Amino acid sequence: MTTDSILILGGVGFIGRHFVHYVVQNNLAQYVCVVDKVLPQTAYLSEAHKASFEKVEFRQGNLIHPASVANCFTKADGTEFDYVFNFAAETKYSQVSEVYQERIVQLSANCAKEAAKRKVKVFTCMSTAEIYDNDQGASTETSKVKPWTTIAKYKHRAEEELGKIEGLNLVVLRPSLVYGTGALLGLTPRLIIGRVYKHLNEEMKLLWSKDLKLNTVHVDDVVRATWHAAKWYVDTGKKPEDDTPFFNLADKQDTDQETINKHLRDIFGIETGYHGTVVSSFAKLNLDSVTEDVNEKHLAPWAELLKKADIHTSPLSPYLDEELLYNNALSVDGSKIERETGFSYSVPKLTKERLVEIIDDYKARNFWPAED
């Protein structure tokens, strides 16, 4: 059944653009409006995503301003949107706290208040599974909260703020590490670094241990789950006064560092290993200098590879932020959404083929250097 109209906030970002494409390709809504501060023309969209954006209304807007939010929620014919999906948030690491407060917490609250005011049927918000305590087993939706990235800290604050808004029909999704074509973060820097080590003809050694959990979920399943959860909320007649549904998103594989390294070995023909307890303990105490050394090791060879391939512009970088090198496990139980809503994951595990898809997509757009 086609939903009348939907508003997608932050629709130009990685997950947002995949969601726009999913909605358009499956004809899920009669009217789709996408809002983002970034223009699609400057966002390195794939050809398939460009085609989908041509079939929706796009509005450029800065959602940290309540007046701008109100304008985004106003349709030309004066009627209201049925569903609102919020993917808008600051995603860059190492920003000052004021940036995250404004671009995650304040932005989310502004949009959610407007949705409540207009009695939107469902407001679906994208959070993160990095909010859970990393010292425990697979986190469920009721597990202890102890955010271990700054972004996660403010995502959780946003969740709390949204929970206080009266009359808001809210669904919150907490994905594990999201990967797929067009991703700049997540697993993509590891792929880039794997390519660098192939070029250097050296062993790629990682901090910590092979069994450090880095649970994953494919972007296709994230966007399918986003739509599915919203429809489930509306179709089951949930009300604002009901408990907010929180759903983790994670595939079946229980991915760890060795799962990923095995694929890197197969893809690039490189050796991989781990630095061991002594070096990792040193790194833990000197992470800022270690991060600097790591990035210095990778950035110059990557630039050399791009230059050699005559690639002048690429959004890709092997740069790793210090927060991404912490010894933090991302272990997530993503089964609740299946049990309670009937959702089913279409990509149950991370495969070599799915990682090669990311590389091939960037090669096709001349962002990734050909083989040596």
XYZ file of C-alpha atoms in Angstrom:
372
model
C 0.000 0.000 0.000
C 1.440 3.361 -1.036
C 1.764 5.976 1.684
C 0.547 9.403 0.590
C 3.518 11.591 1.459
C 6.819 11.380 3.307
C 9.455 13.869 4.412
C 13.085 12.687 4.524
C 15.415 14.870 6.580
C 19.136 14.540 5.912
C 18.329 12.593 2.762
C 21.606 13.367 0.978
C 23.809 11.594 3.554
C 24.970 7.989 3.222
C 21.945 6.228 4.743
C 19.544 8.954 3.630
C 20.385 8.657 -0.075
C 19.965 4.891 0.050
C 16.599 5.390 1.735
C 15.459 7.866 -0.934
C 16.485 5.370 -3.621
C 14.654 2.515 -1.846
C 11.435 4.515 -1.527
C 11.521 5.675 -5.154
C 12.480 2.298 -6.616
C 9.686 0.543 -4.736
C 7.101 3.287 -5.305
C 6.346 3.462 -1.583
C 5.029 7.035 -1.505
C 3.048 9.254 -3.852
C 4.951 12.349 -2.763
C 8.516 12.448 -1.449
C 10.236 15.565 -0.163
C 13.931 15.466 0.732
C 15.604 18.132 2.873
C 19.334 18.576 3.386
C 21.772 21.443 3.796
C 23.978 19.752 1.175
C 22.941 19.942 -2.471
C 22.682 16.541 -4.231
C 24.795 17.908 -7.097
C 27.802 18.302 -4.769
C 27.394 15.072 -2.803
C 29.057 12.442 -5.023
C 25.794 10.594 -5.692
C 25.950 7.447 -7.820
C 24.135 7.486 -11.167
C 21.347 5.317 -9.724
C 20.878 7.680 -6.781
C 20.943 10.740 -9.053
C 18.083 9.210 -11.046
C 16.052 8.665 -7.871
C 16.634 12.238 -6.671
C 15.237 13.520 -9.968
C 11.894 11.944 -9.000
C 11.514 13.695 -5.632
C 11.171 17.275 -4.453
C 14.418 18.552 -2.949
C 14.608 21.489 -0.575
C 17.832 22.889 0.805
C 17.439 23.709 4.474
C 19.402 24.067 7.704
C 17.476 22.122 10.327
C 19.137 23.745 13.332
C 16.850 26.754 12.776
C 13.219 26.230 13.909
C 11.920 28.591 11.201
C 13.682 26.561 8.524
C 12.254 23.352 10.001
C 8.721 24.782 9.912
C 9.156 25.668 6.248
C 10.335 22.143 5.461
C 7.253 20.653 7.098
C 4.907 22.780 4.998
C 3.673 21.186 1.769
C 2.727 23.364 -1.172
C -0.922 22.340 -0.941
C -1.085 23.008 2.800
C -1.563 19.375 3.804
C 0.681 17.482 6.243
C 3.235 14.749 5.654
C 2.211 11.265 6.748
C 5.655 9.977 7.726
C 8.865 11.823 8.636
C 12.281 10.145 8.632
C 15.223 11.887 10.287
C 18.719 10.933 9.099
C 20.119 14.437 9.642
C 23.019 14.666 12.107
C 26.664 15.653 12.336
C 28.780 12.627 11.358
C 32.309 14.058 11.509
C 34.447 13.027 14.456
C 36.585 15.334 16.636
C 34.227 18.311 16.546
C 33.747 20.554 19.590
C 30.842 19.646 21.863
C 28.816 22.706 20.813
C 28.719 21.394 17.231
C 27.231 18.068 18.326
C 24.775 19.732 20.693
C 23.531 21.938 17.873
C 23.674 19.516 14.930
C 22.458 16.378 16.679
C 20.454 17.224 19.816
C 18.994 20.621 18.905
C 18.368 19.611 15.293
C 16.559 16.410 16.274
C 14.456 18.199 18.884
C 13.475 20.960 16.440
C 12.297 18.427 13.870
C 10.532 16.202 16.394
C 8.658 19.125 17.985
C 7.400 20.166 14.570
C 6.337 16.591 13.833
C 4.407 16.413 17.110
C 2.807 19.795 16.488
C 1.582 18.640 13.088
C 0.476 15.234 14.388
C 2.669 13.292 11.947
C 1.732 9.592 11.989
C 5.285 8.488 12.745
C 8.663 10.190 13.260
C 11.502 7.720 12.747
C 14.915 8.721 14.108
C 18.304 7.165 13.317
C 20.503 6.749 16.396
C 23.475 4.372 16.917
C 24.347 1.173 18.773
C 27.546 2.863 19.963
C 25.526 4.143 22.916
C 25.817 0.801 24.736
C 28.423 -0.207 27.298
C 31.157 -1.937 25.276
C 32.317 -4.174 28.141
C 29.324 -6.490 28.006
C 28.053 -9.196 25.660
C 25.720 -8.562 22.749
C 23.701 -5.459 23.668
C 19.921 -5.600 23.588
C 17.660 -2.566 23.587
C 17.513 -2.645 27.397
C 21.267 -3.035 27.980
C 23.320 -0.551 29.979
C 23.911 2.742 28.171
C 27.483 4.053 28.202
C 28.271 5.865 24.913
C 31.881 5.403 23.800
C 32.068 7.919 20.956
C 31.231 11.600 21.292
C 28.674 11.308 18.500
C 26.987 8.431 20.346
C 26.893 10.516 23.528
C 24.919 13.226 21.751
C 22.767 10.730 19.849
C 21.667 9.361 23.205
C 20.965 12.872 24.474
C 18.828 13.404 21.397
C 16.912 10.196 22.173
C 16.238 11.492 25.687
C 15.056 14.881 24.408
C 12.719 13.286 21.883
C 11.278 11.066 24.604
C 10.105 14.193 26.474
C 8.098 15.623 23.568
C 4.379 15.186 24.122
C 2.304 13.867 21.253
C 5.274 12.536 19.268
C 4.784 9.229 17.433
C 8.398 8.098 17.777
C 10.434 5.112 16.551
C 14.200 4.956 17.228
C 16.659 2.744 15.327
C 20.148 1.910 16.644
C 22.290 0.376 13.887
C 25.660 -1.273 14.393
C 28.459 -0.535 11.879
C 26.666 0.349 8.623
C 28.410 -0.488 5.360
C 27.559 -0.491 1.653
C 28.180 1.351 -1.603
C 28.844 5.045 -1.119
C 29.994 4.715 2.499
C 32.901 6.972 3.448
C 33.139 5.779 7.057
C 32.591 2.402 8.709
C 34.420 -0.345 6.836
C 35.487 1.826 3.900
C 38.670 3.235 5.534
C 39.747 -0.358 6.238
C 39.293 -1.177 2.553
C 41.349 1.870 1.602
C 44.084 0.926 4.068
C 44.060 -2.620 2.677
C 44.669 -1.116 -0.776
C 47.531 0.950 0.664
C 49.208 -2.143 2.131
C 48.885 -3.955 -1.191
C 50.697 -1.000 -2.755
C 53.366 -1.020 -0.021
C 53.642 -4.816 -0.163
C 53.608 -4.943 3.632
C 51.651 -6.808 6.290
C 48.651 -4.898 7.619
C 48.736 -5.088 11.438
C 45.895 -3.901 13.649
C 45.697 -2.921 17.295
C 43.940 -5.056 19.892
C 42.843 -8.611 19.131
C 41.307 -10.592 16.301
C 38.133 -11.219 18.312
C 37.331 -7.540 18.968
C 33.649 -7.336 18.002
C 32.696 -4.957 15.188
C 29.148 -6.032 14.437
C 27.829 -4.902 11.069
C 24.622 -4.257 9.154
C 24.270 -3.597 5.431
C 22.778 -0.257 4.418
C 20.123 -2.071 2.366
C 18.814 -3.654 5.559
C 19.006 -0.353 7.450
C 16.751 1.386 4.924
C 14.396 -1.587 4.682
C 14.148 -1.703 8.481
C 13.521 2.048 8.636
C 10.526 1.784 6.337
C 9.312 -1.469 7.892
C 9.416 -0.088 11.456
C 7.510 3.045 10.454
C 4.779 1.042 8.695
C 4.586 -1.374 11.627
C 4.153 1.520 14.064
C 1.280 3.026 12.077
C -0.386 -0.259 11.111
C -0.422 -1.544 14.705
C -2.093 1.644 15.918
C 0.643 2.774 18.301
C 0.013 6.020 20.201
C 2.398 8.731 21.490
C 1.672 7.708 25.068
C 2.848 4.126 24.384
C 6.447 3.163 25.191
C 8.788 4.298 22.418
C 9.895 1.359 20.242
C 13.705 1.082 20.124
C 15.220 -1.355 17.628
C 18.846 -2.409 17.240
C 19.998 -3.286 13.732
C 22.738 -5.908 13.306
C 23.200 -8.846 10.961
C 23.589 -12.479 12.027
C 27.355 -12.806 11.740
C 28.683 -11.349 14.997
C 31.449 -9.740 12.925
C 34.846 -9.188 14.550
C 38.203 -7.831 13.362
C 39.296 -11.214 12.010
C 36.110 -11.557 9.917
C 36.998 -8.283 8.221
C 40.712 -9.091 7.927
C 39.987 -12.400 6.209
C 38.087 -10.537 3.508
C 40.900 -7.978 3.167
C 43.393 -10.815 2.682
C 41.209 -12.356 -0.029
C 40.517 -9.075 -1.810
C 44.005 -7.587 -1.808
C 46.264 -10.619 -1.426
C 47.936 -9.106 1.643
C 48.969 -10.504 4.991
C 47.205 -9.247 8.107
C 47.987 -9.528 11.794
C 47.719 -7.891 15.208
C 50.216 -5.898 17.230
C 49.761 -7.923 20.403
C 49.321 -6.992 24.055
C 52.482 -4.928 24.605
C 52.070 -2.617 21.607
C 48.305 -2.343 22.128
C 48.833 -1.426 25.798
C 51.304 1.261 24.754
C 48.828 2.520 22.155
C 46.097 2.751 24.769
C 48.255 5.135 26.817
C 49.508 7.139 23.827
C 46.581 6.997 21.430
C 46.956 10.538 20.129
C 50.532 9.997 18.943
C 49.723 6.485 17.674
C 46.801 7.868 15.656
C 49.083 10.492 14.152
C 51.631 7.827 13.185
C 48.949 5.572 11.698
C 47.532 8.335 9.530
C 50.982 9.490 8.454
C 51.719 5.913 7.367
C 48.614 5.698 5.160
C 47.843 9.173 3.813
C 50.944 9.707 1.647
C 50.767 6.315 -0.154
C 47.042 6.803 -0.821
C 47.719 10.238 -2.304
C 50.455 8.644 -4.416
C 48.052 5.961 -5.659
C 45.457 8.581 -6.634
C 48.042 10.676 -8.443
C 49.392 7.654 -10.298
C 45.838 6.784 -11.402
C 45.278 10.395 -12.531
C 42.419 10.790 -10.027
C 42.217 14.467 -9.107
C 39.091 14.372 -6.938
C 38.022 11.619 -4.540
C 35.936 11.743 -1.346
C 37.849 8.719 -0.059
C 40.507 8.869 2.633
C 42.319 6.337 4.827
C 42.299 8.862 7.689
C 41.210 7.368 11.005
C 40.005 9.485 13.882
C 41.392 8.685 17.322
C 37.947 7.623 18.575
C 37.874 4.871 15.947
C 41.056 3.303 17.347
C 39.719 2.807 20.871
C 39.565 -0.749 22.196
C 35.777 -0.715 22.171
C 33.654 -3.680 21.174
C 30.525 -3.153 19.095
C 28.500 -6.225 19.979
C 24.810 -5.906 19.157
C 21.735 -8.136 19.257
C 19.556 -7.090 16.321
C 16.838 -9.715 16.709
C 14.109 -7.737 18.504
C 12.896 -6.047 15.299
C 12.459 -9.518 13.769
C 10.550 -10.937 16.726
C 8.262 -7.980 17.278
C 7.635 -6.644 13.771
C 8.279 -9.537 11.367
C 11.280 -7.852 9.749
C 13.859 -10.117 8.089
C 17.470 -9.247 7.226
C 18.245 -9.649 3.528
C 22.040 -9.502 4.042
C 22.599 -11.827 7.016
C 26.401 -11.685 6.948
C 29.346 -9.646 5.734
C 30.837 -11.210 2.600
C 33.819 -10.539 0.371
C 31.409 -9.854 -2.488
C 29.630 -7.098 -0.564
C 32.947 -5.384 0.143
C 34.056 -5.697 -3.488
C 30.784 -3.979 -4.445
C 31.904 -0.904 -2.519
C 35.263 -0.870 -4.300
C 33.744 -1.492 -7.738
C 31.250 1.322 -7.232
C 34.065 3.756 -6.449
C 36.144 2.453 -9.358
C 33.224 3.058 -11.734
C 33.094 6.677 -10.564
C 36.874 7.109 -10.860
C 37.387 7.587 -7.121
C 39.408 4.399 -6.567
C 42.818 3.659 -8.153
C 43.164 0.667 -10.453
C 45.347 -2.262 -9.428
C 49.143 -1.855 -9.422
